[in-house]
CSV table of C-alpha atoms in Angstrom, one decimal:
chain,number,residue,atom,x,y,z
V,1,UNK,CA,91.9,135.8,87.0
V,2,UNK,CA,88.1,134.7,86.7
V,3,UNK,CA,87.1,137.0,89.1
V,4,UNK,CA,89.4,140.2,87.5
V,5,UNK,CA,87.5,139.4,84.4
V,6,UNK,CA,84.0,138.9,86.1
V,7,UNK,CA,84.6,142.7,87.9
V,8,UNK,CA,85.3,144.2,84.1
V,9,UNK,CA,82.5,142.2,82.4
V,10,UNK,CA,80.3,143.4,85.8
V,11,UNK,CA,81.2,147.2,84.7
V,12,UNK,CA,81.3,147.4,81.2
V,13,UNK,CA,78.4,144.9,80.3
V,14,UNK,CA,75.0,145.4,80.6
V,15,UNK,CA,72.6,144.0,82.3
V,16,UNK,CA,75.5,143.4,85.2
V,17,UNK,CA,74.5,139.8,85.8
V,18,UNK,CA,74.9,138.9,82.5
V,19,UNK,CA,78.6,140.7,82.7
V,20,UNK,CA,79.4,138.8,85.7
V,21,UNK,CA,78.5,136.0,84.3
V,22,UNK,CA,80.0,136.6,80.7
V,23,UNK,CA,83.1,137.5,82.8
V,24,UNK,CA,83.9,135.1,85.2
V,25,UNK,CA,83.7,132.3,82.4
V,26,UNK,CA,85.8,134.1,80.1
V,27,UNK,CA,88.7,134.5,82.9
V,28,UNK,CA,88.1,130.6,83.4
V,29,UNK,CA,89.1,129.7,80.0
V,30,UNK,CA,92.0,132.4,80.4
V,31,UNK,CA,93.2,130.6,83.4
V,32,UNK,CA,92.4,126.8,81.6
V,33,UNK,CA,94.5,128.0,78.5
V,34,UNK,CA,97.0,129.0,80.5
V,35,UNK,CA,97.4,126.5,82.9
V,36,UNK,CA,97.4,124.0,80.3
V,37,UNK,CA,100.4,126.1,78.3
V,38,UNK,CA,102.2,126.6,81.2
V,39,UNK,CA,101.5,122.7,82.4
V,40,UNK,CA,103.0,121.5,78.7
V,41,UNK,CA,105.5,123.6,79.0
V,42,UNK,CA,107.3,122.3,81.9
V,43,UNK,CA,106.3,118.3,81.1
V,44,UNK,CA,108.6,119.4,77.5
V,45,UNK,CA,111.4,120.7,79.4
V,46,UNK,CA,111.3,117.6,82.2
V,47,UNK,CA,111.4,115.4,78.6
V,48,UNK,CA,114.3,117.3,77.3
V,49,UNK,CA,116.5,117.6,80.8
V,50,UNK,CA,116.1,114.2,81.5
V,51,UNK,CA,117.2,113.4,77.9
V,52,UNK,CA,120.5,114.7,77.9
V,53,UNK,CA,121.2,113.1,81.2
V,54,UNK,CA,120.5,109.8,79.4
V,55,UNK,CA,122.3,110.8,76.6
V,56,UNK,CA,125.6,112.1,78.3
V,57,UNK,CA,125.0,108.6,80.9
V,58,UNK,CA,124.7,106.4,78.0
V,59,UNK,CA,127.7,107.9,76.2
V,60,UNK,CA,129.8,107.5,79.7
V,61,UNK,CA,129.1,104.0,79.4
V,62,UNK,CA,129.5,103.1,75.6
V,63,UNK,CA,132.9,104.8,75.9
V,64,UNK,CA,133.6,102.4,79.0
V,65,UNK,CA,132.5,99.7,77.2
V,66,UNK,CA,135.2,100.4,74.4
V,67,UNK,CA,137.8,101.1,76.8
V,68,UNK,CA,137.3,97.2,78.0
V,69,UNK,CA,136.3,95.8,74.7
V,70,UNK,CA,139.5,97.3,73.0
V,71,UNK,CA,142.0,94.5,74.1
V,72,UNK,CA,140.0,91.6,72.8
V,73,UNK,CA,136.9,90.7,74.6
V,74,UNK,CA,135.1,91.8,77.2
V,75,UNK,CA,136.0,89.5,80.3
V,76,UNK,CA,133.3,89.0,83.0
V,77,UNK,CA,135.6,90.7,85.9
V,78,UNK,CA,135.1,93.8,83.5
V,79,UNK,CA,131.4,93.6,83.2
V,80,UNK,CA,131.0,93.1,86.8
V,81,UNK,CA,132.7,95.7,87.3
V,82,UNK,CA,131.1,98.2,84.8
V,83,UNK,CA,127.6,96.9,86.0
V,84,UNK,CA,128.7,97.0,89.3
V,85,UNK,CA,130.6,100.7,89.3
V,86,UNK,CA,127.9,102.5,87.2
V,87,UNK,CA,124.8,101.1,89.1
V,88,UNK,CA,126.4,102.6,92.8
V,89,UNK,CA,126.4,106.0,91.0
V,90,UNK,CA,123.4,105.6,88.6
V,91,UNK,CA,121.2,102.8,90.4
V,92,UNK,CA,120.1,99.8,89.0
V,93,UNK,CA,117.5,100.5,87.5
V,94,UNK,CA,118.4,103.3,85.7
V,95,UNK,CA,121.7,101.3,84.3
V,96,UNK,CA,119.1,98.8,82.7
V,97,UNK,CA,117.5,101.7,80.8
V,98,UNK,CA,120.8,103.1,79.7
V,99,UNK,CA,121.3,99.3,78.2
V,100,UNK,CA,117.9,99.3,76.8
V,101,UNK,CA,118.3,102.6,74.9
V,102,UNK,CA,121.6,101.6,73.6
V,103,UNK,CA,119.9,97.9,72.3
V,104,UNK,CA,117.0,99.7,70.9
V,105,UNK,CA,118.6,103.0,68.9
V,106,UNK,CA,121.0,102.4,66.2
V,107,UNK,CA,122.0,105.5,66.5
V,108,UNK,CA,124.2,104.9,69.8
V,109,UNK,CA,125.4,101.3,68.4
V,110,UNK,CA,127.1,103.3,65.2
V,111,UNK,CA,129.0,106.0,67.1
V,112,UNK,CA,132.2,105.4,67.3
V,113,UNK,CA,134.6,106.4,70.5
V,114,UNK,CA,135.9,109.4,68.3
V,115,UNK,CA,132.7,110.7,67.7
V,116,UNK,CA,131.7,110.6,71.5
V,117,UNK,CA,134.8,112.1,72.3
V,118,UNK,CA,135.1,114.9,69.8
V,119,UNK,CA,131.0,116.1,71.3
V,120,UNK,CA,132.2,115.7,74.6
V,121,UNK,CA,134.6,117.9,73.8
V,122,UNK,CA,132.3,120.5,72.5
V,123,UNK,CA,129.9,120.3,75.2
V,124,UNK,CA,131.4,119.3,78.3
V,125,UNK,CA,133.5,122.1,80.4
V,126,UNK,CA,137.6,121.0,80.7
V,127,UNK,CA,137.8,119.7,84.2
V,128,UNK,CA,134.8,117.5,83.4
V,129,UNK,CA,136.4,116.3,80.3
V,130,UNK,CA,140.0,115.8,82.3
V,131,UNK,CA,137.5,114.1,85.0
V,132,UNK,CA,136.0,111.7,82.5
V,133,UNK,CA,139.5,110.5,81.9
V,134,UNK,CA,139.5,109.1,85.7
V,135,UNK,CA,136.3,107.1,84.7
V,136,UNK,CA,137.7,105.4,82.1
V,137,UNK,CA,141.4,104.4,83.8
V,138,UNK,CA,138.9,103.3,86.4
V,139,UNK,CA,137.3,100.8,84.0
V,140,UNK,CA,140.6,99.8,82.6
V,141,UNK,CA,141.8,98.8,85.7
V,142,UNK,CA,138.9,96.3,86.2
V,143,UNK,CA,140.8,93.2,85.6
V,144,UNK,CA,143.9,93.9,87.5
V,145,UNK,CA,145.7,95.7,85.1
V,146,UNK,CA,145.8,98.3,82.2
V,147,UNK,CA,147.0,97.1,79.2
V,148,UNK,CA,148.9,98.9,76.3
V,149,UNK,CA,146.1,98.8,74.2
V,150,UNK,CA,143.6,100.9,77.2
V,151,UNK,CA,146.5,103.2,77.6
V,152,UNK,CA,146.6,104.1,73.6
V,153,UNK,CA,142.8,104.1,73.4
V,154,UNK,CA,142.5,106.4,76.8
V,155,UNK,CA,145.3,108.6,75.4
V,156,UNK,CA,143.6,109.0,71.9
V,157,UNK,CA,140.3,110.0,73.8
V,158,UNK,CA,141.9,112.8,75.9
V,159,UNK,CA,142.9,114.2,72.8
V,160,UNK,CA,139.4,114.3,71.2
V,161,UNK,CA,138.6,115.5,74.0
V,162,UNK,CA,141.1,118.5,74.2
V,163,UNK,CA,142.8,117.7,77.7
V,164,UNK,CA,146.3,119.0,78.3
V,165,UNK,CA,149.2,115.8,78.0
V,166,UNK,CA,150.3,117.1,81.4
V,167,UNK,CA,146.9,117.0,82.2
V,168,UNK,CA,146.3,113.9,81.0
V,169,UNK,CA,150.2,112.2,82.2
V,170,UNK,CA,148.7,113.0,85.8
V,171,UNK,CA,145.6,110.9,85.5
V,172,UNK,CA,147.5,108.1,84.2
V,173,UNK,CA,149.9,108.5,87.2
V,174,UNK,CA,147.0,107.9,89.5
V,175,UNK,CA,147.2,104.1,88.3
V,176,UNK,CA,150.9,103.9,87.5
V,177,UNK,CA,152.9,103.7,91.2
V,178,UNK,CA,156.1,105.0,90.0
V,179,UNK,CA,159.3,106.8,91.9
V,180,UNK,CA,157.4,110.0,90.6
V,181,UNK,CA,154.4,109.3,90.3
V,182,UNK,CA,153.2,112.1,92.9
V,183,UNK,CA,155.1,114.8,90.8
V,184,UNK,CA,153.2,113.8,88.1
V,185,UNK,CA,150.3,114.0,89.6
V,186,UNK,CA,150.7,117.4,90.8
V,187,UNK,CA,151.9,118.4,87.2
V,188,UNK,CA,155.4,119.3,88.7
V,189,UNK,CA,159.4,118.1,88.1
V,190,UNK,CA,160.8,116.3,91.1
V,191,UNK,CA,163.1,118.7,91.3
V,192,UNK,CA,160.6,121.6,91.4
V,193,UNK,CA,161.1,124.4,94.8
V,194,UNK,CA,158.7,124.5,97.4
V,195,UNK,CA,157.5,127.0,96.3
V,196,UNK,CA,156.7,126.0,92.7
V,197,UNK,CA,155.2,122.9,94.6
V,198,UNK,CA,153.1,124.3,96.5
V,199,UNK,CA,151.6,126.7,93.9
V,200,UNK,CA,151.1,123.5,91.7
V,201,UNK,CA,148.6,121.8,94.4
V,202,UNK,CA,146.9,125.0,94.3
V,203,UNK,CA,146.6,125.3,90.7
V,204,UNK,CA,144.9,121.7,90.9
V,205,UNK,CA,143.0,122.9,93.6
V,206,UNK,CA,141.5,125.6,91.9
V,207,UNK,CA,141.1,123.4,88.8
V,208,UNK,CA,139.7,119.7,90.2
V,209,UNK,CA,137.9,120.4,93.6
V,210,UNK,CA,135.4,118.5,94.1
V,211,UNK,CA,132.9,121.9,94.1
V,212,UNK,CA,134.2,123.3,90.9
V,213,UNK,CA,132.9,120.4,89.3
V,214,UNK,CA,129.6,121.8,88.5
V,215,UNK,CA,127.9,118.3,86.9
V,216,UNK,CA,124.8,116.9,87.5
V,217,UNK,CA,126.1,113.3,86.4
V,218,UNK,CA,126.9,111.0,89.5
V,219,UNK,CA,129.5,109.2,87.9
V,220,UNK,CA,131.9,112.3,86.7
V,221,UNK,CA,131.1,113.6,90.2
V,222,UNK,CA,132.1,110.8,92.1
V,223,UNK,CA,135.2,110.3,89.8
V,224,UNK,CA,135.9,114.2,90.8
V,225,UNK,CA,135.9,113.4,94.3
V,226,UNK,CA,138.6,110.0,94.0
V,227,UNK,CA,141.0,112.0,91.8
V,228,UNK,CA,140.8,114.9,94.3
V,229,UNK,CA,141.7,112.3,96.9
V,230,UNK,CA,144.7,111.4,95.0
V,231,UNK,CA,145.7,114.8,94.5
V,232,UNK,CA,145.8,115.3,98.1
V,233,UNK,CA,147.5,112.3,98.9
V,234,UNK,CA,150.0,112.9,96.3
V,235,UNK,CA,150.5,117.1,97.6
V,236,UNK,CA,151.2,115.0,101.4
V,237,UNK,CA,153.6,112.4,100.0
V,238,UNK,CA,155.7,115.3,98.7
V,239,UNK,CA,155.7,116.9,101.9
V,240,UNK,CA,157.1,114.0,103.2
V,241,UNK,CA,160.0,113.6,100.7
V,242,UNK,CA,160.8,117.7,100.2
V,243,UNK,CA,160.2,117.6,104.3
V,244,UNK,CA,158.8,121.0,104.4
């Protein structure tokens, strides 16, 4: 750029070496200005993407927290395993700072699971939404067993967040071994035809593979990959019993 502008200030200015001179100066404070812009452009968008992944981490885990809170206390089994579960897919370190913000902005500590809920359900695409269900029977589970009050709070959630009940019925299956618990899973009666069967696993297919779960979050990506598991396993073990 300097050098452009040096050539035009060595034509049209007179004498040429001041031109050059005038030039090459003026295209440095061109390229300087726009450096700089360009510089402060991309540090404000690395500020702003790394918010929102903070903010849609640190709303994962405040709705985990209420999901183990909502029975009575918190027990230490569940914190270990809330500690434990979001620092393999967040790190450590980044799970303290997802504490920190919550401790230091009043903003977070007022938001209610509602409120979390119904923006997810604005923002967030359905499978992620049906996905973030997973995460949260995950962290019910964390002392052995789901109690009626998780199920009811869970349940109230997937409807904030605009999930299907069949869609919903066939997370909870995923952590309630009954006789039918695979045709639930699948989203299909026991008495369904092959055929119907086997275009319900593709349906889920197309719906919950792991790929289609476009998400930059490690948790809901993760999650994607266990309940796809599940689906599979659940597609096999009705192979097994329809023997086809």
């Amino acid at each position: 750029m300097r050098f452009l502008v040096a050539f035009f200030g060595l034509i049209f200015i007179k004498p040429w070496f001041l031109g050059a001179t005038i030039g090459y100066f003026v295209g440095f404070l061109i390229e300087k200005l726009f450096s700089s812009s360009s510089q402060r452009t991309r540090t404000a968008f690395s500020y702003q993407n790394d918010a929102r992944h903070l903010d849609l981490r640190v709303k994962i885990l405040m709705l985990a927290m209420r999901i183990a809170k909502v029975d009575g206390n918190i027990l230490q089994s569940e914190k270990t395993f809330i500690r434990s579960y979001f620092s393999s897919v967040y790190g450590p370190v980044e799970v303290d700072r997802m504490v920190r913000t919550v401790r230091n902005n009043p903003n977070y500590l007022n938001l209610s699971s509602g409120e979390i809920a119904r923006e997810f359900g604005q923002k967030l695409k359905y499978a992620l939404r049906a996905t973030l269900l997973h995460v949260l029977f995950r962290v019910a589970e964390a002392d052995g067993k789901i109690s009626p009050a998780e199920v009811q709070e869970i349940e109230k959630i997937a409807r904030l967040l605009g999930v299907t009940q069949a869609d919903y019925d066939s997370v909870k299956a995923m952590f309630f071994q009954v006789n039918d618990s695979a045709f639930t899973i699948l989203e299909v009666s026991p008495n369904a035809s092959v055929a119907e069967i086997k275009q319900a696993y593709r349906t889920m297919v197309k719906k919950y593979h792991p790929d289609r779960i476009r998400s930059d979050d490690p948790a809901i990506k993760q999650s994607a990959k266990e309940k796809f598991l599940l689906i599979q396993e659940a597609y096999e073990e009705i192979k097994k019993k329809k023997g086809f």
